[in-house]
């Protein structure tokens, strides 16, 4: 007959249990703290944090002011009689398209009205371009006033200024 030896389980000291609990707590704490400590850095890297500086804001404002001045210059030329309605609307179309191209990086100069309406980024300017289409391409160069409008040219100029302010 064979004798089977039975050994009692190994006994560990209480110190080892404390070490395991403390290390587990440190690992869990690290896993919780890691996303919190690195969130800002990761978001900046992938463009998820608004990192706009004052310089960028002033450059955007300068760009807006430059294009608003061009729109006002066109309106003044029309008021002075230097250009007619057709030239005013063609000029507004060009200025708004150039602004959107420079501001958003979208080639708005070569886009049709359908393309502008389909693109979510250029949709706000499409209304102005649509108002400029008829007078820019008609022989008379006049825009049909919408109900309640006294002077549709002024409405179109104001709408162009709004596009420059809003994009």
PDB file of C-alpha atoms in Angstrom:
ATOM      1  CA  UNK A   1       0.000   0.000   0.000  1.00  0.00           C
ATOM      2  CA  UNK A   2       1.123   3.401  -0.793  1.00  0.00           C
ATOM      3  CA  UNK A   3       1.135   6.195   1.608  1.00  0.00           C
ATOM      4  CA  UNK A   4      -0.184   9.494   0.352  1.00  0.00           C
ATOM      5  CA  UNK A   5       1.366  12.449   1.990  1.00  0.00           C
ATOM      6  CA  UNK A   6      -0.875  15.288   2.744  1.00  0.00           C
ATOM      7  CA  UNK A   7       0.639  18.724   3.067  1.00  0.00           C
ATOM      8  CA  UNK A   8      -1.232  21.550   4.681  1.00  0.00           C
ATOM      9  CA  UNK A   9      -1.855  24.653   2.529  1.00  0.00           C
ATOM     10  CA  UNK A  10       0.889  27.224   2.527  1.00  0.00           C
ATOM     11  CA  UNK A  11       0.280  29.930   5.014  1.00  0.00           C
ATOM     12  CA  UNK A  12       1.066  33.481   3.981  1.00  0.00           C
ATOM     13  CA  UNK A  13       1.489  36.332   6.350  1.00  0.00           C
ATOM     14  CA  UNK A  14      -1.014  39.180   6.648  1.00  0.00           C
ATOM     15  CA  UNK A  15       1.571  41.512   5.147  1.00  0.00           C
ATOM     16  CA  UNK A  16       1.145  39.866   1.732  1.00  0.00           C
ATOM     17  CA  UNK A  17      -2.623  40.414   1.803  1.00  0.00           C
ATOM     18  CA  UNK A  18      -2.079  44.099   2.597  1.00  0.00           C
ATOM     19  CA  UNK A  19       0.462  44.419  -0.256  1.00  0.00           C
ATOM     20  CA  UNK A  20      -1.995  42.853  -2.745  1.00  0.00           C
ATOM     21  CA  UNK A  21      -4.856  45.133  -1.647  1.00  0.00           C
ATOM     22  CA  UNK A  22      -2.681  48.263  -1.800  1.00  0.00           C
ATOM     23  CA  UNK A  23      -1.286  47.376  -5.252  1.00  0.00           C
ATOM     24  CA  UNK A  24      -4.794  46.612  -6.540  1.00  0.00           C
ATOM     25  CA  UNK A  25      -6.026  49.962  -5.226  1.00  0.00           C
ATOM     26  CA  UNK A  26      -3.099  51.759  -6.882  1.00  0.00           C
ATOM     27  CA  UNK A  27      -3.755  50.052 -10.230  1.00  0.00           C
ATOM     28  CA  UNK A  28      -7.476  50.860 -10.099  1.00  0.00           C
ATOM     29  CA  UNK A  29      -6.680  54.473  -9.130  1.00  0.00           C
ATOM     30  CA  UNK A  30      -4.208  54.753 -11.993  1.00  0.00           C
ATOM     31  CA  UNK A  31      -6.759  53.399 -14.492  1.00  0.00           C
ATOM     32  CA  UNK A  32      -9.306  55.961 -13.295  1.00  0.00           C
ATOM     33  CA  UNK A  33      -6.835  58.876 -13.251  1.00  0.00           C
ATOM     34  CA  UNK A  34      -5.175  58.152 -16.617  1.00  0.00           C
ATOM     35  CA  UNK A  35      -8.057  59.321 -18.858  1.00  0.00           C
ATOM     36  CA  UNK A  36      -8.645  62.363 -16.680  1.00  0.00           C
ATOM     37  CA  UNK A  37      -4.990  63.398 -16.720  1.00  0.00           C
ATOM     38  CA  UNK A  38      -4.545  62.882 -20.472  1.00  0.00           C
ATOM     39  CA  UNK A  39      -7.937  64.106 -21.736  1.00  0.00           C
ATOM     40  CA  UNK A  40      -6.806  67.630 -22.549  1.00  0.00           C
ATOM     41  CA  UNK A  41      -3.708  66.484 -24.410  1.00  0.00           C
ATOM     42  CA  UNK A  42      -5.576  63.875 -26.477  1.00  0.00           C
ATOM     43  CA  UNK A  43      -8.372  66.296 -27.304  1.00  0.00           C
ATOM     44  CA  UNK A  44      -5.896  68.930 -28.485  1.00  0.00           C
ATOM     45  CA  UNK A  45      -4.084  66.395 -30.641  1.00  0.00           C
ATOM     46  CA  UNK A  46      -7.270  65.340 -32.412  1.00  0.00           C
ATOM     47  CA  UNK A  47      -8.814  68.806 -32.572  1.00  0.00           C
ATOM     48  CA  UNK A  48     -11.529  68.200 -29.986  1.00  0.00           C
ATOM     49  CA  UNK A  49     -10.683  71.203 -27.834  1.00  0.00           C
ATOM     50  CA  UNK A  50     -11.309  74.764 -28.897  1.00  0.00           C
ATOM     51  CA  UNK A  51      -7.756  76.069 -29.023  1.00  0.00           C
ATOM     52  CA  UNK A  52      -8.636  79.344 -30.729  1.00  0.00           C
ATOM     53  CA  UNK A  53      -6.229  82.039 -29.692  1.00  0.00           C
ATOM     54  CA  UNK A  54      -6.680  85.769 -29.700  1.00  0.00           C
ATOM     55  CA  UNK A  55      -4.522  85.960 -32.809  1.00  0.00           C
ATOM     56  CA  UNK A  56      -6.855  83.606 -34.664  1.00  0.00           C
ATOM     57  CA  UNK A  57      -9.880  85.560 -33.499  1.00  0.00           C
ATOM     58  CA  UNK A  58      -8.373  88.843 -34.634  1.00  0.00           C
ATOM     59  CA  UNK A  59      -7.409  87.316 -37.999  1.00  0.00           C
ATOM     60  CA  UNK A  60     -10.980  86.056 -38.459  1.00  0.00           C
ATOM     61  CA  UNK A  61     -12.344  89.469 -37.524  1.00  0.00           C
ATOM     62  CA  UNK A  62      -9.959  91.188 -39.938  1.00  0.00           C
ATOM     63  CA  UNK A  63     -11.051  88.820 -42.712  1.00  0.00           C
ATOM     64  CA  UNK A  64     -14.717  89.553 -41.983  1.00  0.00           C
ATOM     65  CA  UNK A  65     -14.130  93.307 -41.914  1.00  0.00           C
ATOM     66  CA  UNK A  66     -12.243  93.186 -45.210  1.00  0.00           C
ATOM     67  CA  UNK A  67     -15.102  91.377 -46.975  1.00  0.00           C
ATOM     68  CA  UNK A  68     -17.796  93.508 -45.346  1.00  0.00           C
ATOM     69  CA  UNK A  69     -15.940  96.587 -46.626  1.00  0.00           C
ATOM     70  CA  UNK A  70     -15.959  95.098 -50.142  1.00  0.00           C
ATOM     71  CA  UNK A  71     -19.721  94.482 -49.911  1.00  0.00           C
ATOM     72  CA  UNK A  72     -20.330  98.031 -48.671  1.00  0.00           C
ATOM     73  CA  UNK A  73     -18.128  99.399 -51.473  1.00  0.00           C
ATOM     74  CA  UNK A  74     -20.291  97.585 -54.021  1.00  0.00           C
ATOM     75  CA  UNK A  75     -23.428  99.004 -52.394  1.00  0.00           C
ATOM     76  CA  UNK A  76     -21.924 102.515 -52.466  1.00  0.00           C
ATOM     77  CA  UNK A  77     -21.003 102.155 -56.140  1.00  0.00           C
ATOM     78  CA  UNK A  78     -24.595 101.141 -56.926  1.00  0.00           C
ATOM     79  CA  UNK A  79     -25.946 104.067 -54.924  1.00  0.00           C
ATOM     80  CA  UNK A  80     -23.617 106.462 -56.773  1.00  0.00           C
ATOM     81  CA  UNK A  81     -24.686 105.004 -60.119  1.00  0.00           C
ATOM     82  CA  UNK A  82     -21.227 103.681 -61.022  1.00  0.00           C
ATOM     83  CA  UNK A  83     -22.633 100.174 -61.502  1.00  0.00           C
ATOM     84  CA  UNK A  84     -26.085  98.845 -62.316  1.00  0.00           C
ATOM     85  CA  UNK A  85     -28.095  96.160 -60.510  1.00  0.00           C
ATOM     86  CA  UNK A  86     -26.652  93.402 -62.645  1.00  0.00           C
ATOM     87  CA  UNK A  87     -23.064  94.363 -61.827  1.00  0.00           C
ATOM     88  CA  UNK A  88     -24.004  94.739 -58.151  1.00  0.00           C
ATOM     89  CA  UNK A  89     -25.365  91.214 -57.962  1.00  0.00           C
ATOM     90  CA  UNK A  90     -22.491  89.738 -59.936  1.00  0.00           C
ATOM     91  CA  UNK A  91     -20.078  91.499 -57.587  1.00  0.00           C
ATOM     92  CA  UNK A  92     -21.952  90.302 -54.486  1.00  0.00           C
ATOM     93  CA  UNK A  93     -21.846  86.743 -55.783  1.00  0.00           C
ATOM     94  CA  UNK A  94     -18.102  86.965 -56.377  1.00  0.00           C
ATOM     95  CA  UNK A  95     -17.343  88.552 -52.998  1.00  0.00           C
ATOM     96  CA  UNK A  96     -19.443  86.062 -51.012  1.00  0.00           C
ATOM     97  CA  UNK A  97     -17.965  83.106 -52.897  1.00  0.00           C
ATOM     98  CA  UNK A  98     -14.409  84.401 -52.317  1.00  0.00           C
ATOM     99  CA  UNK A  99     -15.129  84.903 -48.622  1.00  0.00           C
ATOM    100  CA  UNK A 100     -16.443  81.359 -48.206  1.00  0.00           C
ATOM    101  CA  UNK A 101     -13.464  79.968 -50.112  1.00  0.00           C
ATOM    102  CA  UNK A 102     -11.013  81.844 -47.911  1.00  0.00           C
ATOM    103  CA  UNK A 103     -12.899  81.295 -44.644  1.00  0.00           C
ATOM    104  CA  UNK A 104     -13.895  77.635 -45.025  1.00  0.00           C
ATOM    105  CA  UNK A 105     -11.407  76.359 -47.576  1.00  0.00           C
ATOM    106  CA  UNK A 106     -14.237  75.214 -49.857  1.00  0.00           C
ATOM    107  CA  UNK A 107     -13.891  76.042 -53.565  1.00  0.00           C
ATOM    108  CA  UNK A 108     -17.135  78.009 -53.659  1.00  0.00           C
ATOM    109  CA  UNK A 109     -16.133  79.916 -56.823  1.00  0.00           C
ATOM    110  CA  UNK A 110     -16.615  76.811 -58.941  1.00  0.00           C
ATOM    111  CA  UNK A 111     -19.695  75.390 -57.212  1.00  0.00           C
ATOM    112  CA  UNK A 112     -23.178  75.599 -58.685  1.00  0.00           C
ATOM    113  CA  UNK A 113     -26.145  76.663 -56.582  1.00  0.00           C
ATOM    114  CA  UNK A 114     -27.148  72.993 -56.256  1.00  0.00           C
ATOM    115  CA  UNK A 115     -23.651  72.151 -54.983  1.00  0.00           C
ATOM    116  CA  UNK A 116     -23.778  75.028 -52.513  1.00  0.00           C
ATOM    117  CA  UNK A 117     -27.145  73.921 -51.162  1.00  0.00           C
ATOM    118  CA  UNK A 118     -26.012  70.297 -50.880  1.00  0.00           C
ATOM    119  CA  UNK A 119     -22.866  71.157 -48.918  1.00  0.00           C
ATOM    120  CA  UNK A 120     -23.703  71.720 -45.264  1.00  0.00           C
ATOM    121  CA  UNK A 121     -20.860  74.193 -44.813  1.00  0.00           C
ATOM    122  CA  UNK A 122     -21.870  76.415 -47.752  1.00  0.00           C
ATOM    123  CA  UNK A 123     -25.648  76.233 -47.335  1.00  0.00           C
ATOM    124  CA  UNK A 124     -25.863  79.545 -45.401  1.00  0.00           C
ATOM    125  CA  UNK A 125     -24.414  81.455 -48.360  1.00  0.00           C
ATOM    126  CA  UNK A 126     -26.578  79.679 -50.941  1.00  0.00           C
ATOM    127  CA  UNK A 127     -29.538  81.978 -50.229  1.00  0.00           C
ATOM    128  CA  UNK A 128     -27.503  85.052 -51.170  1.00  0.00           C
ATOM    129  CA  UNK A 129     -26.170  83.380 -54.316  1.00  0.00           C
ATOM    130  CA  UNK A 130     -29.706  82.320 -55.221  1.00  0.00           C
ATOM    131  CA  UNK A 131     -30.925  85.918 -54.871  1.00  0.00           C
ATOM    132  CA  UNK A 132     -28.053  87.069 -57.089  1.00  0.00           C
ATOM    133  CA  UNK A 133     -28.646  84.496 -59.861  1.00  0.00           C
ATOM    134  CA  UNK A 134     -31.649  86.062 -61.548  1.00  0.00           C
ATOM    135  CA  UNK A 135     -30.401  89.659 -61.692  1.00  0.00           C
ATOM    136  CA  UNK A 136     -26.861  88.605 -62.535  1.00  0.00           C
ATOM    137  CA  UNK A 137     -27.959  86.612 -65.576  1.00  0.00           C
ATOM    138  CA  UNK A 138     -31.079  88.432 -66.703  1.00  0.00           C
ATOM    139  CA  UNK A 139     -30.944  90.995 -69.452  1.00  0.00           C
ATOM    140  CA  UNK A 140     -32.549  93.661 -67.269  1.00  0.00           C
ATOM    141  CA  UNK A 141     -30.422  92.852 -64.243  1.00  0.00           C
ATOM    142  CA  UNK A 142     -33.292  93.351 -61.838  1.00  0.00           C
ATOM    143  CA  UNK A 143     -34.241  91.136 -58.951  1.00  0.00           C
ATOM    144  CA  UNK A 144     -37.859  90.417 -58.247  1.00  0.00           C
ATOM    145  CA  UNK A 145     -38.829  91.754 -54.846  1.00  0.00           C
ATOM    146  CA  UNK A 146     -40.242  89.293 -52.365  1.00  0.00           C
ATOM    147  CA  UNK A 147     -43.545  90.173 -50.669  1.00  0.00           C
ATOM    148  CA  UNK A 148     -42.965  92.907 -48.088  1.00  0.00           C
ATOM    149  CA  UNK A 149     -39.637  94.063 -49.535  1.00  0.00           C
ATOM    150  CA  UNK A 150     -39.261  97.680 -50.565  1.00  0.00           C
ATOM    151  CA  UNK A 151     -35.838  97.375 -52.156  1.00  0.00           C
ATOM    152  CA  UNK A 152     -34.613  93.856 -52.838  1.00  0.00           C
ATOM    153  CA  UNK A 153     -31.063  95.136 -53.466  1.00  0.00           C
ATOM    154  CA  UNK A 154     -30.760  96.275 -49.870  1.00  0.00           C
ATOM    155  CA  UNK A 155     -32.104  92.937 -48.613  1.00  0.00           C
ATOM    156  CA  UNK A 156     -29.523  91.077 -50.696  1.00  0.00           C
ATOM    157  CA  UNK A 157     -26.702  93.323 -49.447  1.00  0.00           C
ATOM    158  CA  UNK A 158     -27.821  92.840 -45.834  1.00  0.00           C
ATOM    159  CA  UNK A 159     -28.019  89.075 -46.377  1.00  0.00           C
ATOM    160  CA  UNK A 160     -24.470  89.077 -47.818  1.00  0.00           C
ATOM    161  CA  UNK A 161     -23.237  90.972 -44.753  1.00  0.00           C
ATOM    162  CA  UNK A 162     -24.987  88.424 -42.517  1.00  0.00           C
ATOM    163  CA  UNK A 163     -23.216  85.555 -44.294  1.00  0.00           C
ATOM    164  CA  UNK A 164     -19.857  87.220 -43.679  1.00  0.00           C
ATOM    165  CA  UNK A 165     -20.751  87.710 -39.990  1.00  0.00           C
ATOM    166  CA  UNK A 166     -22.098  84.197 -39.450  1.00  0.00           C
ATOM    167  CA  UNK A 167     -19.499  81.956 -41.149  1.00  0.00           C
TER     168      UNK A 167
END
